[in-house]
Amino acid sequence: MQVVDKTGNIFGIGIEITGPDGKPKTTGGGGGAPSGPAGGDLSGTYPNPSVVWNNGTGTYDLLYYPLSSNPAAYLTGITSLMVTNALGYTPAPTYQRRSDFVNPYQYSGTAVVGTIDSSATWTIKRINFTTPGSPITQTAVGAWTNRLSLIYI
Amino acid sequence: MASEYTSQGEIAITGTVLLTGVRNGSRMITMRFSNPAAYTLQLYSYKSSTASTIQIYDFTLDAGDVVTDSFAYLLEEGDYLEVFTDVAGTEYYVRCFEG
């Protein structure tokens, strides 16, 4: 059976053709290619509409910057992002540690893994053992390489 | 005030006018066609304002197929819908409003 109009369109809504058994008959093709303006999450015109992403533009937003394949764009796009693990809580970042002893001070530094020693983001604790039995702990933030000259409070 | 009416019968090989638009317009609500034999069905719309006829569809159907057309065709005064078939025995049923 062929069910087409003069322009080749196959009718669906409004016109139904049923066989002798009363069941709707289907026709090959299932309709022509869509045309006209797109709507909803699509913009442009069929048959090649564009996706409108969550940020309302035609470009990818943060949700679509895969960290694995585009870390630069991912990090650039981050303004406020809570990362939770599979258990639903935010995992603590992994820190790297440094320690050094320069009499009478013990220096213990921590920074996020990957931080270079000259970065000013190290949190450094200095323990003063000048008075035996009464160590004084002070903290400074700065480069691990400058730990001896930082001001500890 | 619009009046509803129904009509049924057999489509003539030479064509059958199913509905003609009246002064205040007419609306074809439902058309149904069937034939126990294989048949073709062509529906045409005549537009009086342009004195032109367009083919709305041309179906080639298997024996026993039933075509139900529930598009609401609006006809102005002088417009009409005409249907053709190639096999005797094609029945039609229509439901429409006039005025």
Short mmCIF file of C-alpha atoms in Angstrom, two decimals:
data_model
loop_
_atom_site.label_atom_id
_atom_site.label_comp_id
_atom_site.label_asym_id
_atom_site.label_seq_id
_atom_site.Cartn_x
_atom_site.Cartn_y
_atom_site.Cartn_z
CA MET A 1 0.00 0.00 0.00
CA GLN A 2 1.25 3.45 -0.79
CA VAL A 3 -0.09 6.37 1.22
CA VAL A 4 1.34 9.63 0.01
CA ASP A 5 0.11 12.99 -1.06
CA LYS A 6 1.09 14.66 -4.27
CA THR A 7 4.29 16.02 -2.77
CA GLY A 8 5.37 12.72 -1.31
CA ASN A 9 4.36 13.39 2.26
CA ILE A 10 3.01 10.48 4.22
CA PHE A 11 0.03 11.34 6.34
CA GLY A 12 -0.11 10.51 9.99
CA ILE A 13 -2.18 12.68 12.29
CA GLY A 14 -5.68 13.27 11.05
CA ILE A 15 -5.72 10.54 8.46
CA GLU A 16 -5.69 6.94 9.45
CA ILE A 17 -5.84 3.92 7.23
CA THR A 18 -6.88 0.62 8.70
CA GLY A 19 -6.91 -2.79 7.14
CA PRO A 20 -9.84 -5.19 7.00
CA ASP A 21 -8.89 -6.39 10.46
CA GLY A 22 -9.40 -2.88 11.82
CA LYS A 23 -5.77 -2.45 12.77
CA PRO A 24 -3.93 0.66 11.66
CA LYS A 25 -1.74 0.08 8.68
CA THR A 26 1.79 1.35 8.58
CA THR A 27 3.52 2.57 5.54
CA GLY A 28 7.13 2.48 4.56
CA GLY A 29 9.26 5.43 5.45
CA GLY A 30 7.30 6.69 8.41
CA GLY A 31 7.23 10.21 7.07
CA GLY A 32 9.57 12.58 5.39
CA ALA A 33 12.47 14.43 6.88
CA PRO A 34 11.50 17.17 9.36
CA SER A 35 11.68 20.75 8.21
CA GLY A 36 11.05 24.23 9.53
CA PRO A 37 12.30 26.06 12.62
CA ALA A 38 13.44 24.05 15.61
CA GLY A 39 12.22 24.61 19.15
CA GLY A 40 12.73 23.47 22.70
CA ASP A 41 16.36 22.62 23.32
CA LEU A 42 17.13 23.06 19.64
CA SER A 43 17.68 26.20 17.63
CA GLY A 44 18.06 26.86 13.95
CA THR A 45 16.21 25.05 11.23
CA TYR A 46 15.65 21.43 10.42
CA PRO A 47 17.13 19.22 9.10
CA ASN A 48 20.26 20.52 10.86
CA PRO A 49 19.21 22.28 14.07
CA SER A 50 21.70 23.26 16.74
CA VAL A 51 21.62 22.31 20.38
CA VAL A 52 20.92 25.04 22.92
CA TRP A 53 22.98 24.11 25.95
CA ASN A 54 22.16 24.74 29.57
CA ASN A 55 23.82 28.12 29.49
CA GLY A 56 21.30 29.23 26.85
CA THR A 57 23.81 29.54 24.07
CA GLY A 58 24.81 27.40 21.18
CA THR A 59 28.13 26.58 22.77
CA TYR A 60 29.07 24.08 25.38
CA ASP A 61 28.81 25.14 28.96
CA LEU A 62 30.60 23.80 31.99
CA LEU A 63 28.56 20.66 32.08
CA TYR A 64 29.91 19.74 28.70
CA TYR A 65 33.59 20.45 29.28
CA PRO A 66 34.87 17.00 30.13
CA LEU A 67 37.65 17.28 32.64
CA SER A 68 39.27 14.25 31.13
CA SER A 69 39.52 15.61 27.61
CA ASN A 70 39.46 19.38 28.08
CA PRO A 71 40.82 20.25 31.52
CA ALA A 72 41.72 23.83 30.57
CA ALA A 73 38.17 24.67 29.53
CA TYR A 74 36.82 22.81 32.53
CA LEU A 75 38.91 24.81 34.97
CA THR A 76 38.21 28.08 33.16
CA GLY A 77 34.51 27.43 33.29
CA ILE A 78 34.37 26.69 36.96
CA THR A 79 32.90 29.50 39.02
CA SER A 80 31.11 27.54 41.67
CA LEU A 81 31.12 23.83 41.54
CA MET A 82 30.53 21.32 44.27
CA VAL A 83 32.08 18.01 43.47
CA THR A 84 30.68 15.01 45.21
CA ASN A 85 31.78 11.45 44.98
CA ALA A 86 29.61 8.42 44.45
CA LEU A 87 28.67 8.39 48.12
CA GLY A 88 27.34 11.92 47.92
CA TYR A 89 29.95 13.82 49.89
CA THR A 90 32.74 16.07 48.85
CA PRO A 91 35.99 14.22 49.01
CA ALA A 92 38.93 15.94 50.65
CA PRO A 93 41.65 16.98 48.25
CA THR A 94 44.82 15.02 48.33
CA TYR A 95 47.71 16.91 49.83
CA GLN A 96 51.39 16.57 49.50
CA ARG A 97 53.66 17.23 52.43
CA ARG A 98 57.10 18.56 53.05
CA SER A 99 59.09 18.60 56.24
CA ASP A 100 62.41 20.04 57.24
CA PHE A 101 64.27 20.66 60.44
CA VAL A 102 66.48 23.69 60.85
CA ASN A 103 67.43 24.02 64.46
CA PRO A 104 65.46 25.04 66.47
CA TYR A 105 62.52 24.87 64.07
CA GLN A 106 60.60 22.00 62.58
CA TYR A 107 58.82 22.99 59.33
CA SER A 108 55.86 21.02 58.06
CA GLY A 109 54.31 22.14 54.81
CA THR A 110 51.16 20.98 53.04
CA ALA A 111 49.78 21.84 49.62
CA VAL A 112 47.50 20.28 47.09
CA VAL A 113 49.14 17.56 45.10
CA GLY A 114 50.90 19.05 42.11
CA THR A 115 51.79 22.34 43.77
CA ILE A 116 55.34 23.30 43.02
CA ASP A 117 57.64 24.25 45.90
CA SER A 118 57.94 27.84 44.74
CA SER A 119 54.19 28.35 44.73
CA ALA A 120 52.94 30.73 47.42
CA THR A 121 50.09 28.42 48.35
CA TRP A 122 51.87 26.23 50.83
CA THR A 123 50.57 26.18 54.36
CA ILE A 124 53.57 25.83 56.57
CA LYS A 125 53.61 25.14 60.27
CA ARG A 126 56.69 25.97 62.20
CA ILE A 127 57.27 24.36 65.56
CA ASN A 128 59.69 26.18 67.79
CA PHE A 129 61.59 23.91 70.10
CA THR A 130 63.54 26.68 71.74
CA THR A 131 61.96 26.00 75.10
CA PRO A 132 62.25 22.32 75.91
CA GLY A 133 58.88 20.82 76.75
CA SER A 134 56.93 23.86 75.49
CA PRO A 135 56.94 23.84 71.71
CA ILE A 136 55.32 26.84 69.99
CA THR A 137 53.47 26.22 66.75
CA GLN A 138 53.02 29.05 64.27
CA THR A 139 51.71 29.11 60.74
CA ALA A 140 52.49 30.96 57.55
CA VAL A 141 51.32 30.72 53.97
CA GLY A 142 53.86 31.04 51.21
CA ALA A 143 56.37 29.23 49.12
CA TRP A 144 57.94 26.18 50.60
CA THR A 145 61.23 27.40 49.22
CA ASN A 146 60.86 30.58 51.31
CA ARG A 147 59.90 28.82 54.52
CA LEU A 148 62.88 30.16 56.45
CA SER A 149 62.04 33.81 55.78
CA LEU A 150 58.23 33.76 56.03
CA ILE A 151 56.50 35.55 58.87
CA TYR A 152 54.83 33.04 61.16
CA ILE A 153 51.97 34.00 63.37
CA MET B 1 -26.35 28.81 13.67
CA ALA B 2 -24.22 25.95 12.40
CA SER B 3 -25.96 22.73 11.69
CA GLU B 4 -24.37 19.34 11.73
CA TYR B 5 -25.23 16.69 9.27
CA THR B 6 -23.95 13.39 8.05
CA SER B 7 -24.03 11.83 4.65
CA GLN B 8 -23.13 8.48 3.23
CA GLY B 9 -23.25 6.63 -0.04
CA GLU B 10 -21.13 5.28 -2.86
CA ILE B 11 -18.52 7.34 -4.64
CA ALA B 12 -19.15 7.66 -8.35
CA ILE B 13 -16.29 6.83 -10.69
CA THR B 14 -16.79 10.28 -12.16
CA GLY B 15 -16.40 11.84 -8.77
CA THR B 16 -18.62 12.82 -5.89
CA VAL B 17 -18.83 16.19 -4.20
CA LEU B 18 -18.89 15.53 -0.49
CA LEU B 19 -19.40 19.04 0.84
CA THR B 20 -19.89 22.50 -0.59
CA GLY B 21 -19.19 25.64 1.41
CA VAL B 22 -22.23 27.76 2.20
CA ARG B 23 -22.62 31.45 2.98
CA ASN B 24 -21.19 31.33 6.48
CA GLY B 25 -18.68 28.61 5.71
CA SER B 26 -18.70 24.88 6.17
CA ARG B 27 -16.45 22.52 8.01
CA MET B 28 -15.77 18.95 7.09
CA ILE B 29 -15.17 17.13 10.35
CA THR B 30 -14.77 13.50 9.43
CA MET B 31 -14.64 11.50 6.24
CA ARG B 32 -14.46 7.75 6.04
CA PHE B 33 -13.96 5.64 2.94
CA SER B 34 -13.89 1.90 2.39
CA ASN B 35 -14.11 -0.71 -0.29
CA PRO B 36 -13.93 -4.50 -0.06
CA ALA B 37 -11.82 -4.45 -3.24
CA ALA B 38 -8.48 -2.79 -3.84
CA TYR B 39 -9.07 0.81 -4.82
CA THR B 40 -7.61 4.23 -5.23
CA LEU B 41 -8.88 7.34 -3.54
CA GLN B 42 -8.23 10.91 -4.53
CA LEU B 43 -9.48 13.94 -2.63
CA TYR B 44 -9.57 17.35 -4.26
CA SER B 45 -10.36 20.78 -2.91
CA TYR B 46 -11.83 23.46 -5.11
CA LYS B 47 -11.20 27.04 -4.03
CA SER B 48 -13.77 29.41 -5.45
CA SER B 49 -11.79 32.57 -4.73
CA THR B 50 -9.03 31.44 -7.04
CA ALA B 51 -11.09 29.11 -9.21
CA SER B 52 -8.44 26.46 -8.64
CA THR B 53 -8.44 22.83 -7.65
CA ILE B 54 -5.72 21.17 -5.62
CA GLN B 55 -5.22 17.52 -4.89
CA ILE B 56 -5.13 16.88 -1.17
CA TYR B 57 -4.16 13.23 -1.39
CA ASP B 58 -4.01 10.23 -3.67
CA PHE B 59 -4.07 6.90 -1.93
CA THR B 60 -3.60 3.45 -3.41
CA LEU B 61 -5.29 1.05 -1.05
CA ASP B 62 -5.57 -2.65 -0.47
CA ALA B 63 -8.85 -4.51 -0.42
CA GLY B 64 -10.78 -3.77 2.73
CA ASP B 65 -8.72 -0.74 3.73
CA VAL B 66 -10.59 1.98 5.53
CA VAL B 67 -9.46 5.59 5.33
CA THR B 68 -10.52 7.89 8.12
CA ASP B 69 -9.77 11.56 7.58
CA SER B 70 -10.40 13.69 10.64
CA PHE B 71 -8.79 16.88 9.45
CA ALA B 72 -11.16 19.81 9.85
CA TYR B 73 -11.39 21.25 6.36
CA LEU B 74 -12.83 24.76 6.31
CA LEU B 75 -14.73 25.67 3.17
CA GLU B 76 -15.73 29.18 2.20
CA GLU B 77 -18.83 29.81 0.18
CA GLY B 78 -18.50 28.11 -3.18
CA ASP B 79 -15.58 25.89 -2.18
CA TYR B 80 -16.10 22.16 -2.29
CA LEU B 81 -14.43 18.85 -1.56
CA GLU B 82 -14.64 16.20 -4.24
CA VAL B 83 -13.52 12.61 -4.09
CA PHE B 84 -12.72 10.13 -6.84
CA THR B 85 -12.15 6.41 -6.90
CA ASP B 86 -11.27 3.92 -9.61
CA VAL B 87 -13.46 1.07 -8.44
CA ALA B 88 -17.18 0.92 -7.99
CA GLY B 89 -18.33 0.11 -4.53
CA THR B 90 -16.22 2.63 -2.65
CA GLU B 91 -18.40 3.78 0.20
CA TYR B 92 -18.12 7.07 1.99
CA TYR B 93 -19.40 8.52 5.20
CA VAL B 94 -19.00 12.17 6.10
CA ARG B 95 -19.81 14.33 9.09
CA CYS B 96 -19.75 18.09 8.73
CA PHE B 97 -21.06 21.46 9.83
CA GLU B 98 -22.66 24.10 7.68
CA GLY B 99 -23.21 27.77 8.36
#
